[in-house]
Short mmCIF file of C-alpha atoms in Angstrom, two decimals:
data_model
loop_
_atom_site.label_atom_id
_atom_site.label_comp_id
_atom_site.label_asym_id
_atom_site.label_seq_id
_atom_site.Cartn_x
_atom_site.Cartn_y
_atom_site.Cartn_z
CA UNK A 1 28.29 153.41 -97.81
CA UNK A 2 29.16 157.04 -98.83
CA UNK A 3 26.04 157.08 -101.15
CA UNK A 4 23.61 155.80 -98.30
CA UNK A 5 24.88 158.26 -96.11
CA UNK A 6 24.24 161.07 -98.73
CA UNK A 7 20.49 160.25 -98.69
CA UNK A 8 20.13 160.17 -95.00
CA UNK A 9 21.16 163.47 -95.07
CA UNK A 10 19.08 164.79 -97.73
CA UNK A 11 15.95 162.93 -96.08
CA UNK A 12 17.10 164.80 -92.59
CA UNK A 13 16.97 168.10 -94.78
CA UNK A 14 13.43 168.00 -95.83
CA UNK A 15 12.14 166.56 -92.28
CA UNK A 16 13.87 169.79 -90.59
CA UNK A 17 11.72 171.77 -93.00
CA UNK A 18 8.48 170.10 -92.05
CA UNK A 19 9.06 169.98 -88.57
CA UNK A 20 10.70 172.40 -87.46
CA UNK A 21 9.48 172.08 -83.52
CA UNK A 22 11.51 168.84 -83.32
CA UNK A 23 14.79 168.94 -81.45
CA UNK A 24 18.12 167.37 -82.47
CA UNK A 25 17.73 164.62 -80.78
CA UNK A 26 16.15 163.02 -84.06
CA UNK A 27 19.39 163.49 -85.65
CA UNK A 28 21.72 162.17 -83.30
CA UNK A 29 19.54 158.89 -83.39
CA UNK A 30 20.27 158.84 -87.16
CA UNK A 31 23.81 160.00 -86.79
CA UNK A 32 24.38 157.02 -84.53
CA UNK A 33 23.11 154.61 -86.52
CA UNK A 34 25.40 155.08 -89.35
CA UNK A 35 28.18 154.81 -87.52
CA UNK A 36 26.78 151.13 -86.16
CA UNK A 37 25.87 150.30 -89.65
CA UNK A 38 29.54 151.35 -90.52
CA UNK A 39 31.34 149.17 -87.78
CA UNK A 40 29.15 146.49 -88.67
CA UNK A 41 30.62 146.35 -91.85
CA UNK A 42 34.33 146.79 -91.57
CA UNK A 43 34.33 143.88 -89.06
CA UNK A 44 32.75 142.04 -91.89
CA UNK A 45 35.45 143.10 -94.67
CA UNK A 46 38.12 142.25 -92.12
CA UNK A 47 37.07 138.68 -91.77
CA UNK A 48 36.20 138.21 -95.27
CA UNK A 49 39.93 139.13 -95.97
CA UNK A 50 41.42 136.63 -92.74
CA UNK A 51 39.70 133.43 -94.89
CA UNK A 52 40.51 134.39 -98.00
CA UNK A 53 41.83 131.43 -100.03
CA UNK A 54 45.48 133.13 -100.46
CA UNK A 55 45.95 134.12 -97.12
CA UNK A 56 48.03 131.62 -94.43
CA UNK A 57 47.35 131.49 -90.86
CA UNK A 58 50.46 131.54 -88.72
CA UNK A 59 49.04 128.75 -86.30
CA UNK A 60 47.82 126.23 -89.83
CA UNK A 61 50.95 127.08 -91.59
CA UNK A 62 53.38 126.05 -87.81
CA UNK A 63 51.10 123.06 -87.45
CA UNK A 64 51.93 121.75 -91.29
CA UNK A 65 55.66 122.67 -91.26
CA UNK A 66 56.40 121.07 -87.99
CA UNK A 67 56.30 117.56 -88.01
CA UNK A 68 58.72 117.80 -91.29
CA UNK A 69 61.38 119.71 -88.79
CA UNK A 70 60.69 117.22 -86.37
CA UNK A 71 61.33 114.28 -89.34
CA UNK A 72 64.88 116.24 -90.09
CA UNK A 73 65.68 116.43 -86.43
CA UNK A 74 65.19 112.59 -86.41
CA UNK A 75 67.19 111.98 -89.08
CA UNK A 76 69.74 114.37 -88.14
CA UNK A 77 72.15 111.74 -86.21
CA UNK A 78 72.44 109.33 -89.57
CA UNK A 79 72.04 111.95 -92.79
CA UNK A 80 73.72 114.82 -91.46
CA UNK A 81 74.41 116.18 -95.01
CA UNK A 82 70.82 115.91 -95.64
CA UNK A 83 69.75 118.41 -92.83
CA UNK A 84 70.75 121.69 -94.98
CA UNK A 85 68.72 120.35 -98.07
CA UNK A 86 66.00 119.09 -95.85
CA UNK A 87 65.32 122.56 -94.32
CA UNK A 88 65.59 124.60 -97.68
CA UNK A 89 62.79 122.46 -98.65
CA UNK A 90 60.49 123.30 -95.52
CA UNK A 91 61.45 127.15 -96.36
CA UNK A 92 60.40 126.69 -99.70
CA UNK A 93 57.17 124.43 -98.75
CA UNK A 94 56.17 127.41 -96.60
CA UNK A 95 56.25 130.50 -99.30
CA UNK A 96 54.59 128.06 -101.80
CA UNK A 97 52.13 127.92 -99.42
CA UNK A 98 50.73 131.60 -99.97
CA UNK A 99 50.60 130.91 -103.87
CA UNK A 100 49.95 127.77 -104.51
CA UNK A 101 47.61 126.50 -101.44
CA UNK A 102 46.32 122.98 -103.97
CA UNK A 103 50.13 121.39 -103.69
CA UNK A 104 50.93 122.30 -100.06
CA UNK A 105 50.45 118.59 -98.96
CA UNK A 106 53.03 117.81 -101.33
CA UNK A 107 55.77 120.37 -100.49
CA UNK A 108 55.34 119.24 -96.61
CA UNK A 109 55.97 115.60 -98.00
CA UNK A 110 58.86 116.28 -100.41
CA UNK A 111 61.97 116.33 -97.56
CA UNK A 112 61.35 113.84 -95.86
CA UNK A 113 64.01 111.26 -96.40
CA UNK A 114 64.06 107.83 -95.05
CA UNK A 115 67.45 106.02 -95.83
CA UNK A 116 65.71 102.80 -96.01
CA UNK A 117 62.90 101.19 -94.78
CA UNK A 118 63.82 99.88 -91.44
CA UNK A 119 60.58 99.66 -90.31
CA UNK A 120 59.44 96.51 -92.93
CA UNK A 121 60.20 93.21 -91.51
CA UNK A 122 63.03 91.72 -93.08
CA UNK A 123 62.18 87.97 -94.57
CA UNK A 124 64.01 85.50 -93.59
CA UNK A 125 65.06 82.52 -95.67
CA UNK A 126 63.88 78.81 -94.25
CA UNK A 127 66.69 77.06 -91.91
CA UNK A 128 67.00 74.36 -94.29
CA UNK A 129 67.70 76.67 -97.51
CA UNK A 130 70.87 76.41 -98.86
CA UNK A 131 72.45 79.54 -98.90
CA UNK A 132 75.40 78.80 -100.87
CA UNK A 133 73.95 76.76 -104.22
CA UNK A 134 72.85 79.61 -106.69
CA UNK A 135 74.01 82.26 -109.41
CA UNK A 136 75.33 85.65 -109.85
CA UNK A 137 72.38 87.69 -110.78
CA UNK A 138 73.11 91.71 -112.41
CA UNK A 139 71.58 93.87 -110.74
CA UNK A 140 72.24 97.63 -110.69
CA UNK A 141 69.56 98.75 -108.30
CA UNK A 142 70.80 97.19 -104.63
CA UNK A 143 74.16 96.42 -105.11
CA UNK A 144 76.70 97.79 -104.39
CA UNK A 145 75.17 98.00 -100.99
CA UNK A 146 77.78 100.66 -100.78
CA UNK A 147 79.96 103.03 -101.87
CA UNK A 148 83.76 103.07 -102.76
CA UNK A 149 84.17 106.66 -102.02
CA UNK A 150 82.16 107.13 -99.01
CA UNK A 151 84.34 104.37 -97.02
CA UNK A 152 86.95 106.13 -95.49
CA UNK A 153 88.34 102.87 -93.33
CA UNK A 154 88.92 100.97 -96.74
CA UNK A 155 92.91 100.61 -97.27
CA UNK A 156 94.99 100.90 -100.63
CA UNK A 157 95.09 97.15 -101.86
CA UNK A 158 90.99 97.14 -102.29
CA UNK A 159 90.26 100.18 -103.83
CA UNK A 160 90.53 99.19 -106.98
CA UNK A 161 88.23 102.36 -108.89
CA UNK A 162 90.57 104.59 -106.86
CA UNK A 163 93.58 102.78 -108.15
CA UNK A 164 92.50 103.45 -112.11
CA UNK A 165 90.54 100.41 -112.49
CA UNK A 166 87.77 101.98 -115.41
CA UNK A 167 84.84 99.40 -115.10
CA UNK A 168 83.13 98.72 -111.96
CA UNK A 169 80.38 96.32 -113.38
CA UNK A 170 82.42 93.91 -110.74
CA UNK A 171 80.40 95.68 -107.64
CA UNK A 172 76.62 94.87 -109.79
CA UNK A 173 76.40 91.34 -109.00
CA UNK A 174 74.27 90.04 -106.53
CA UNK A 175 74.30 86.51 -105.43
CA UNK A 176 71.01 84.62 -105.44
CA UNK A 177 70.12 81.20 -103.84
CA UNK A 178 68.18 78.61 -106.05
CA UNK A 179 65.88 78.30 -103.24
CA UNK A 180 65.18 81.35 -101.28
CA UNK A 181 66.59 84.56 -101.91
CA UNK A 182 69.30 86.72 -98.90
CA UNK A 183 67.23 89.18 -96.63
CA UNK A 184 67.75 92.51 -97.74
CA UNK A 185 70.56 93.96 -95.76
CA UNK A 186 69.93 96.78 -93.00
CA UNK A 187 72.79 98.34 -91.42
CA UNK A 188 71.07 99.45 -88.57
CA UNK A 189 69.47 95.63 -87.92
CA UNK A 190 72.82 94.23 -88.00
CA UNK A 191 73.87 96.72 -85.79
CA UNK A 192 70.97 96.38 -83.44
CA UNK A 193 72.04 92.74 -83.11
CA UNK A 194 75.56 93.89 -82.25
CA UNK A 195 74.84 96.17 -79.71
CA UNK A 196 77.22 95.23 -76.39
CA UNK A 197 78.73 92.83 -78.20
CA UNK A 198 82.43 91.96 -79.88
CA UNK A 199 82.45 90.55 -83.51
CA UNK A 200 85.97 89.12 -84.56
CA UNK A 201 87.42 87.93 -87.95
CA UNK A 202 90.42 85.53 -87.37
CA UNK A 203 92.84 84.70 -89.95
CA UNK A 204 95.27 85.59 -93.09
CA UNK A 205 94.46 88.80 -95.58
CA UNK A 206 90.92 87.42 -96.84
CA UNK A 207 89.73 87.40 -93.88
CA UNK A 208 91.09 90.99 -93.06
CA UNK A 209 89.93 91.66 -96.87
CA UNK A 210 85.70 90.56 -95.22
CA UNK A 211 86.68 92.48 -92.35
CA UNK A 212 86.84 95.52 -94.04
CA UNK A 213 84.16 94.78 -96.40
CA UNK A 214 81.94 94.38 -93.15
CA UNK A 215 83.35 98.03 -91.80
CA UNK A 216 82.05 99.63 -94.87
CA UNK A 217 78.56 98.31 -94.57
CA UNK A 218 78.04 99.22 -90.89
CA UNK A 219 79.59 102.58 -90.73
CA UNK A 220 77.45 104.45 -93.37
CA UNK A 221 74.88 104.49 -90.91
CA UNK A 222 77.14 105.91 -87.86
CA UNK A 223 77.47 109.53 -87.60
CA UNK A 224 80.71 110.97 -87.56
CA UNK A 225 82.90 110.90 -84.55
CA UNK A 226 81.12 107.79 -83.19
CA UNK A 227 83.02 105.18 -84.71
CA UNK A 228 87.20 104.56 -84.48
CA UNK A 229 89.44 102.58 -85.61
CA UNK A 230 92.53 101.66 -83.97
CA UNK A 231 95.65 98.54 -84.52
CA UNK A 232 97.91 97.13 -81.62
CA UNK A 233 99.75 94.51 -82.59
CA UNK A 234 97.83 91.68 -84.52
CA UNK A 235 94.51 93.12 -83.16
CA UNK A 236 92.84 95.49 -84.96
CA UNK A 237 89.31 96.97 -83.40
CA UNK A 238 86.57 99.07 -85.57
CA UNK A 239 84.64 100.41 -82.71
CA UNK A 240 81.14 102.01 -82.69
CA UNK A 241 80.17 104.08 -80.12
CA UNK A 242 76.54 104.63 -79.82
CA UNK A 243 75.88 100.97 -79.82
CA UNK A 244 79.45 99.87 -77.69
CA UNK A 245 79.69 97.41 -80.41
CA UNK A 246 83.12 96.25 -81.81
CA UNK A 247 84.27 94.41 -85.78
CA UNK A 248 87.93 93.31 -84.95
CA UNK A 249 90.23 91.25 -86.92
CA UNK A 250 92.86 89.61 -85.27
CA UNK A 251 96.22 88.37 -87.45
CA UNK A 252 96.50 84.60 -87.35
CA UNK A 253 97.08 83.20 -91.02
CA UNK A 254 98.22 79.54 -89.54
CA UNK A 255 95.39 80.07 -86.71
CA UNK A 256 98.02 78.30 -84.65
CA UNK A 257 101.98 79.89 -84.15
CA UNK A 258 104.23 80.46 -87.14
CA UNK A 259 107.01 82.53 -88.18
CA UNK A 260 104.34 84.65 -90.04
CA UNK A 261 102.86 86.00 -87.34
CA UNK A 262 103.74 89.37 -87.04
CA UNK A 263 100.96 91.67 -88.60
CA UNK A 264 103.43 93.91 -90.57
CA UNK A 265 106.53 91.93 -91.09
CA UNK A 266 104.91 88.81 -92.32
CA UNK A 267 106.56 88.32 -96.13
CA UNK A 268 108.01 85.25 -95.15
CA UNK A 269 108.67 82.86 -98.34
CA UNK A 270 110.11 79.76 -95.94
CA UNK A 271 106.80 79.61 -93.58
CA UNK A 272 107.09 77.58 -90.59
CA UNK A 273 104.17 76.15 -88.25
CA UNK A 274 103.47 74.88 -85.03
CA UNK A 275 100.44 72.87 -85.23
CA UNK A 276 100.04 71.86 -81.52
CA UNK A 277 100.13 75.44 -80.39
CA UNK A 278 97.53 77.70 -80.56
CA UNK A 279 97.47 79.55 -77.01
CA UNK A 280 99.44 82.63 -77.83
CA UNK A 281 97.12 83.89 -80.07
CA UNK A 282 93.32 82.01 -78.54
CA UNK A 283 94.01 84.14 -75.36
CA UNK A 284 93.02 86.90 -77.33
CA UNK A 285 89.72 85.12 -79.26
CA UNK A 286 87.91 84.69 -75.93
CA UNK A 287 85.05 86.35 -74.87
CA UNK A 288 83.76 87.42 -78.22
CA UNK A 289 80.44 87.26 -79.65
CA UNK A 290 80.50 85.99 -82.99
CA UNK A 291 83.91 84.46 -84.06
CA UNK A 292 85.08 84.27 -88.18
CA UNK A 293 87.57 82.18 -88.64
CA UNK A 294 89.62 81.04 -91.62
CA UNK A 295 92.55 79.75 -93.09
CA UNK A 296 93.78 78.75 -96.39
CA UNK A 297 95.91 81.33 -98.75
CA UNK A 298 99.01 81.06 -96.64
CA UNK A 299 99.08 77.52 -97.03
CA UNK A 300 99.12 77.17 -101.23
CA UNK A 301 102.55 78.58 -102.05
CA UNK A 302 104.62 75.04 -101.12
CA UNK A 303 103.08 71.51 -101.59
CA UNK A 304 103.76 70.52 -98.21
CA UNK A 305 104.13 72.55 -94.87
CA UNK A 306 107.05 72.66 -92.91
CA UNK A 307 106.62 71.80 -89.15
CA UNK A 308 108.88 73.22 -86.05
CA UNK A 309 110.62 70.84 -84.08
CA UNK A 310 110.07 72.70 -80.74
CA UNK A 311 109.22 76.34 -79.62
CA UNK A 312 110.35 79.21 -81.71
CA UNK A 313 110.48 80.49 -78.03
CA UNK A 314 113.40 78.48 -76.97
CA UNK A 315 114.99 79.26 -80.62
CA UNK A 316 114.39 76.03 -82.06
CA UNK A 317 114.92 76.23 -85.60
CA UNK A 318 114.42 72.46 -87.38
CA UNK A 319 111.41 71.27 -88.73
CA UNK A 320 109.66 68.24 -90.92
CA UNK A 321 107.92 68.65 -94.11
CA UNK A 322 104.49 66.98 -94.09
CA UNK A 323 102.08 66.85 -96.88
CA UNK A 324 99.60 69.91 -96.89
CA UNK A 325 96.48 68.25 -96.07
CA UNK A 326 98.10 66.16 -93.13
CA UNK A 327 99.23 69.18 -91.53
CA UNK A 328 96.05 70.83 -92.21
CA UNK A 329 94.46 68.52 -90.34
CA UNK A 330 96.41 68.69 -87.49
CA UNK A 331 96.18 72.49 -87.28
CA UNK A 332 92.32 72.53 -87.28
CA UNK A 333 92.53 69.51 -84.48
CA UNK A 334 94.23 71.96 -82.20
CA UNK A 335 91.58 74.76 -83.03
CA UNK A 336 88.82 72.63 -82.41
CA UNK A 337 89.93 71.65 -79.25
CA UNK A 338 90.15 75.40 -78.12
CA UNK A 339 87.19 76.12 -79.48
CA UNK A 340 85.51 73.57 -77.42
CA UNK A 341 87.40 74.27 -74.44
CA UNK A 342 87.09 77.90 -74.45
CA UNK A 343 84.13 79.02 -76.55
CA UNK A 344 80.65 78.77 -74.41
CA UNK A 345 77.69 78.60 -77.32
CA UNK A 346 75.01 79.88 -75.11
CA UNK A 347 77.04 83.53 -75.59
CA UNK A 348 79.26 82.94 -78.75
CA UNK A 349 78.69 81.67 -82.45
CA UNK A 350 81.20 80.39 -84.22
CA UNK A 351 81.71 80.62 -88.13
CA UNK A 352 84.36 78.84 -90.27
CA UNK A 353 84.93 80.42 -93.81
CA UNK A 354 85.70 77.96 -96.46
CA UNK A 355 88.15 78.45 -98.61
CA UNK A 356 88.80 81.36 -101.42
CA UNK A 357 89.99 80.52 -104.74
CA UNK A 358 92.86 82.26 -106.88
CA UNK A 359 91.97 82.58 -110.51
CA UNK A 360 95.53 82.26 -111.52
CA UNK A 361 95.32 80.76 -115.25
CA UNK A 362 92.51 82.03 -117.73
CA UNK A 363 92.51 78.82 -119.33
CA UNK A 364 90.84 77.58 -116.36
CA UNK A 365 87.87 79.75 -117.63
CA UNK A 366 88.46 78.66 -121.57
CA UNK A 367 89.88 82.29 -121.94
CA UNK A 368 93.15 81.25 -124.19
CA UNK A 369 93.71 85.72 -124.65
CA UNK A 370 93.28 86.43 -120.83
CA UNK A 371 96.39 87.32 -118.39
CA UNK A 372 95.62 85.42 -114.91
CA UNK A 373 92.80 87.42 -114.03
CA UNK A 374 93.85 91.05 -115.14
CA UNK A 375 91.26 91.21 -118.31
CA UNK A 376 88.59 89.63 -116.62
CA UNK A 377 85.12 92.18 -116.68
CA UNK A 378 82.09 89.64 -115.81
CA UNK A 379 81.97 86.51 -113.86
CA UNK A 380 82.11 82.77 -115.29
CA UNK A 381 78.35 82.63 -116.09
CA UNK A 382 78.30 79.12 -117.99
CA UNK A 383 77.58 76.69 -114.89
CA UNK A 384 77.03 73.64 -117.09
CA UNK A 385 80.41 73.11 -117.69
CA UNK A 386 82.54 71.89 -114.55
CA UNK A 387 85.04 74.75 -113.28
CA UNK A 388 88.52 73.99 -111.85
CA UNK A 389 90.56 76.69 -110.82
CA UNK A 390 92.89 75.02 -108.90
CA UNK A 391 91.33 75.24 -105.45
CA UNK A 392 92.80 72.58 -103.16
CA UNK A 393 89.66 70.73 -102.17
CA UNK A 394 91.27 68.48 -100.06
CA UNK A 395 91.78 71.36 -97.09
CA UNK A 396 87.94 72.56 -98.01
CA UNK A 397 87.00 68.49 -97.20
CA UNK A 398 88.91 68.59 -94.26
CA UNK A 399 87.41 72.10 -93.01
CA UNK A 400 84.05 70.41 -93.69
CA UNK A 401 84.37 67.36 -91.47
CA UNK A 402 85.96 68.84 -88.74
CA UNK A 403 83.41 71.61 -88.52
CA UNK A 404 80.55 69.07 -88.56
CA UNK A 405 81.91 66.65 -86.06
CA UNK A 406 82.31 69.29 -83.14
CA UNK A 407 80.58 69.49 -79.64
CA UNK A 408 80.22 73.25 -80.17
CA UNK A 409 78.12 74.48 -83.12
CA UNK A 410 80.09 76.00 -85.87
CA UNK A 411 78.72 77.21 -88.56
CA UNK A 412 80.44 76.49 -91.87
CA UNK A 413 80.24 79.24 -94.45
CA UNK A 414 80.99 77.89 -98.02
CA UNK A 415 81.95 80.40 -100.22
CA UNK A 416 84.18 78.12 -102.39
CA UNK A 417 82.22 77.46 -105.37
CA UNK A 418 80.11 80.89 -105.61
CA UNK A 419 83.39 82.63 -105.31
CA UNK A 420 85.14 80.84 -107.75
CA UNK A 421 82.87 82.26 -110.80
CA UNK A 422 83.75 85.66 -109.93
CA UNK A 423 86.89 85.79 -112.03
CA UNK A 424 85.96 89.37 -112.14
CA UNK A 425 86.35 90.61 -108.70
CA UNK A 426 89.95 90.79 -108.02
CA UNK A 427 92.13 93.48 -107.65
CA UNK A 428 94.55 92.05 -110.34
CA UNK A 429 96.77 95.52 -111.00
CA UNK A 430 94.69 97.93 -109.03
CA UNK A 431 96.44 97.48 -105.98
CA UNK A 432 99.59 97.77 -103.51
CA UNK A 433 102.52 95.64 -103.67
CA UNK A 434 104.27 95.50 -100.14
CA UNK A 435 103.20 98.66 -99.29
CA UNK A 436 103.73 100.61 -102.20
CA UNK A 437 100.76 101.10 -105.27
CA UNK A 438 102.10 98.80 -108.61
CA UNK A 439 104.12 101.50 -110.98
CA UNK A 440 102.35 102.13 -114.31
CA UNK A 441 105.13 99.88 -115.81
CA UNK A 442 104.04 97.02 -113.50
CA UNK A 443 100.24 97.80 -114.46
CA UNK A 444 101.39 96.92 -118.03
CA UNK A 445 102.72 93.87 -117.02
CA UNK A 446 99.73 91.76 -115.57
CA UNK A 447 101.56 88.56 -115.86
CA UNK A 448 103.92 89.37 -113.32
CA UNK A 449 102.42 91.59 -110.88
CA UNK A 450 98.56 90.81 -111.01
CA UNK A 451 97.17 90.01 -107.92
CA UNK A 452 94.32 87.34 -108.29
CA UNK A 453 94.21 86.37 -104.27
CA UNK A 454 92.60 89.49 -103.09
CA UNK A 455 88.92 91.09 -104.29
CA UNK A 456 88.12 94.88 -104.84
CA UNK A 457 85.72 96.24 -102.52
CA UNK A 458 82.66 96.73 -102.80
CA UNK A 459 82.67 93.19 -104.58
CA UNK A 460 82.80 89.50 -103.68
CA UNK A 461 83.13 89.60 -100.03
CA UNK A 462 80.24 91.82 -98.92
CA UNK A 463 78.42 88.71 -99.89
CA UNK A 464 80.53 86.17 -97.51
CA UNK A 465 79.16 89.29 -94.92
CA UNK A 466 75.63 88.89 -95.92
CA UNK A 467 75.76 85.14 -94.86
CA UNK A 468 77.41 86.48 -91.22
CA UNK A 469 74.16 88.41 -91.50
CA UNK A 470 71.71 86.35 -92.54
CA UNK A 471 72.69 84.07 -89.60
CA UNK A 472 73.27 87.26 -87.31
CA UNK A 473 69.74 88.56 -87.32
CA UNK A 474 67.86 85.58 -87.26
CA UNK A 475 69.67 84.03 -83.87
CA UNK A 476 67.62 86.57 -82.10
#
C-alpha cells in the first residue's frame, strides 16, 4: 500500500506542473480515494485473520464443550468422583482446540463416561430354561460384579481379602446355564423394579450372608447420603432413598419360634423349636414385596430336633426329640399355611432358597492333603464324577414338595448343587469367630477354627441374587 501511495503522489507532482490552472480539488479526489482503498483492505485482513484455521470462535468452541458439561451434570448423582476428572478433560478438550483443530471431535468425546449401558435391552432367558443346571465358567471381565473395598455395608465375617485371604480367583467365577445364559445384571434395572417397594430375606446367617451380597450390588449405584442402614431387633432395613425402596433381612433361623431367636444372643448349642408357631415373627413378613425365605444350617448340628412341649411364653421348658426331616416337615407346614393365609400374590412373590452345603471334609472332593475347606483355591470342576458333601437331601426333598404343592406361587430357588462345587468360596479362616476376627494362631489351625458354612463376598451368593433378579425384572 505504501508503494502505491508513493506513485500517486509522484503522478500528482507532474500533473501540478502541467496544469497549473487546476484547483485542489483534483487532489482531494485522489486523497480520498486512498483512504477508501485503505479501509477496504484492513476490513479484508481482519476477516482473513477471524477464519483462520487456528483461530476458535467463542460461540463454536461453547456449542462443542457444552453438551459434554451437560453429560457430567447427568452423571453427577451416580459417579460423583468422576465429575473432577470429567471436567479437567473438557478444560483440556478446549485449549487443544486452538492447536490441534483435526482431533477436537475426539477430546469432546473422551469424558464422557457411561457406567454401563442401561439403555440396551437386557435379554431375558425363556420361562422354561433351567436356571440352575450348568457350570462355573472363569471369567475375569464381569465378575465380580463388584467390589470388596467399595462396599462399606459388608460386615467382618465376609470380607475375606480384608481379613488376609491372598487369592481372590474365588470372586472370577461366573455361573452359566446349559441352556440360556443369566441377563447381565443392572443395578439401576433392579432398582427400577424396586422402586416403592419392600424386599425381605427371612432366615438363619446365609440368608443374612445373600442379604448383604444383594446390598453391595444395589448401592454402588446410589449416591452418598441416599441410602441407610439401620437394625432393631431381628429386623434389619437397607433403605434407599431416591427410589423409597427397602432390602431387609429379618432373623428367623427356625422360620417358626425357638430359643435361637434373638439376633445377637443366638449361640445356643441345645436348640429348641416350636413348629406350630410361627406368628411372632410372620407379623413382621407382611406386606412386603418380594419375600426370601430359607432355612437349613441351624438344623445340621444334632440328628434330630428337639420340640417344646408348650410356650416358651408360659416358661415351659420340656420337649420331644423327633427325627430331623419329620420336624422339618412340620415347620414348613406351618409356613405354608401363613404364607397362604397372609401373602396376597397379585402384590407379593414369594421365593424359597434351597439349601447351602458345608464343605466340611476334603475327601469329599478326592483332596486326601486338604483341611475342610481352608486350602481350597478353585471350584470342583470334574462334574462326571457324582459329588457328596454331606448335604441332607432329605430337607431339600421336603422344601421341594411343599413349595410345589401350594395355592400361592412360590418360587423355589435351587442353589444346592451349583453351590456345592464351589469348595472355593468360603470364608474358611478369613473371618470372625463370635464377634472377634480368628487370632493368627487360630489361622494356623484350619482344622479347628475354619469356617466352611459361610461364603466370602463378592463370591457364591451374588449368584443366588442374580436368580432374585432374573425373576425380579422379568415379572414386570
Amino acid at each position: 500500500m505504501q508503494l502505491n501511495r508513493r506513485k500517486l503522489f509522484f503522478g500528482e507532482s507532474q500533473a501540478t506542473m502541467k496544469h497549473r490552472k487546476n484547483n485542489n480539488l483534483s487532489v482531494f479526489v485522489v486523497v480520498f480515494s486512498i483512504f477508501l482503498f485503505g479501509v477496504f483492505m484492513y476490513n479484508e485482513d481482519v476477516k482473513s485473520i477471524a477464519e483462520f484455521p487456528f483461530s476458535s470462535s467463542p460461540n463454536k468452541e461453547a456449542k462443542e464443550t457444552n453438551p459434554v458439561q451437560e453429560t457430567v451434570k447427568e452423571t453427577k448423582p451416580v459417579q460423583e468422583t468422576i465429575q473432577n476428572d470429567e471436567e479437567s478433560s473438557v478444560s483440556v478438550s478446549s485449549r487443544t482446540s486452538l492447536e490441534e483443530p483435526q482431533e477436537v471431535e475426539q477430546k469432546v468425546e473422551l469424558p464422557v463416561l457411561i457406567e454401563d449401558d442401561d439403555d440396551q435391552e437386557v435379554e431375558l432367558p425363556p420361562e422354561d430354561c433351567d436356571l440352575f443346571t450348568g457350570q462355573w465358567v472363569f471369567d475375569n471381565e464381569t465378575h465380580p460384579l463388584y467390589k470388596e473395598e467399595e462396599c462399606e455395608f459388608l460386615t467382618a465375617q465376609v470380607t475375606c481379602l480384608r481379613n488376609g485371604r491372598k487369592d481372590s480367583l474365588y470372586q472370577n467365577w461366573k455361573w452359566q446355564p446349559n441352556d440360556c445364559s443369566l441377563p447381565k445384571f443392572k443395578a439401576r434395572l433392579l432398582l427400577e423394579k424396586l422402586r416403592n417397594k419392600r424386599l425381605m430375606f427371612v432366615g438363619d446367617s446365609l440368608n443374612r450372608n445373600q442379604w448383604e451380597s444383594m446390598i453391595c450390588l444395589v448401592q454402588s449405584v446410589v449416591p452418598p447420603g441416599r441410602k441407610s442402614l439401620n437394625k432393631t431387633g431381628s429386623l434389619a432395613v437397607f433403605r434407599i432413598e431416591d427410589y423409597n425402596a427397602t432390602v431387609e433381612f429379618y432373623w428367623a433361623p427356625f422360620l417358626v419360634e425357638s430359643n435361637s431367636d434373638d439376633p445377637n444372643m443366638h449361640s445356643i448349642l441345645n436348640r429348641i423349636i416350636m413348629p406350630e408357631s410361627i406368628n411372632k415373627h410372620g407379623q413382621n413378613w407382611k406386606n412386603v414385596d418380594y419375600l426370601i425365605f430359607n432355612t437349613y444350617i441351624w438344623w445340621m448340628n444334632t440328628f434330630s430336633m428337639k420340640v417344646l412341649r408348650g410356650s416358651f411364653d408360659e416358661g415351659a421348658t420340656e420337649y420331644d426329640e423327633i427325627e430331623r426331616p419329620v420336624a422339618y416337615a412340620r415347620v414348613l407346614k406351618t409356613w405354608s399355611k401363613w404364607v397362604e393365609q397372609n401373602v396376597d400374590p397379585n402384590r407379593t412373590t414369594v421365593f424359597f432358597g434351597s439349601t447351602s452345603p458345608l464343605h466340611i471334609k476334603s475327601l469329599d472332593w478326592e483332596n486326601p492333603d486338604g483341611i475342610k475347606c481352608a486350602l481350597e483355591t478353585t471350584p470342583i470342576t470334574n462334574l462326571s464324577i457324582p459329588l457328596n458333601v454331606g448335604t441332607d437331601r432329605r430337607l431339600f426333598v421336603v422344601a421341594s414338595n411343599v413349595t410345589r404343592s401350594m395355592k400361592v406361587p412360590v418360587h423355589f430357588i435351587n442353589i444346592t448343587t451349583l453351590s456345592e462345587y464351589r469348595k472355593d468360596g468360603h470364608t474358611a479362616v478369613y473371618t470372625i469367630r463370635q464377634g472377634k476376627m480368628l487370632t493368627p494362631e487360630q489361622q494356623a489351625d484350619p482344622a479347628t477354627y475354619a469356617d466352611c458354612i459361610h461364603w466370602c463376598l463378592p463370591g457364591v451368593p451374588d449368584t443366588w441374587n442374580e436368580f432374585l433378579y432374573t425373576r425380579i425384572i422379568a415379572r414386570t
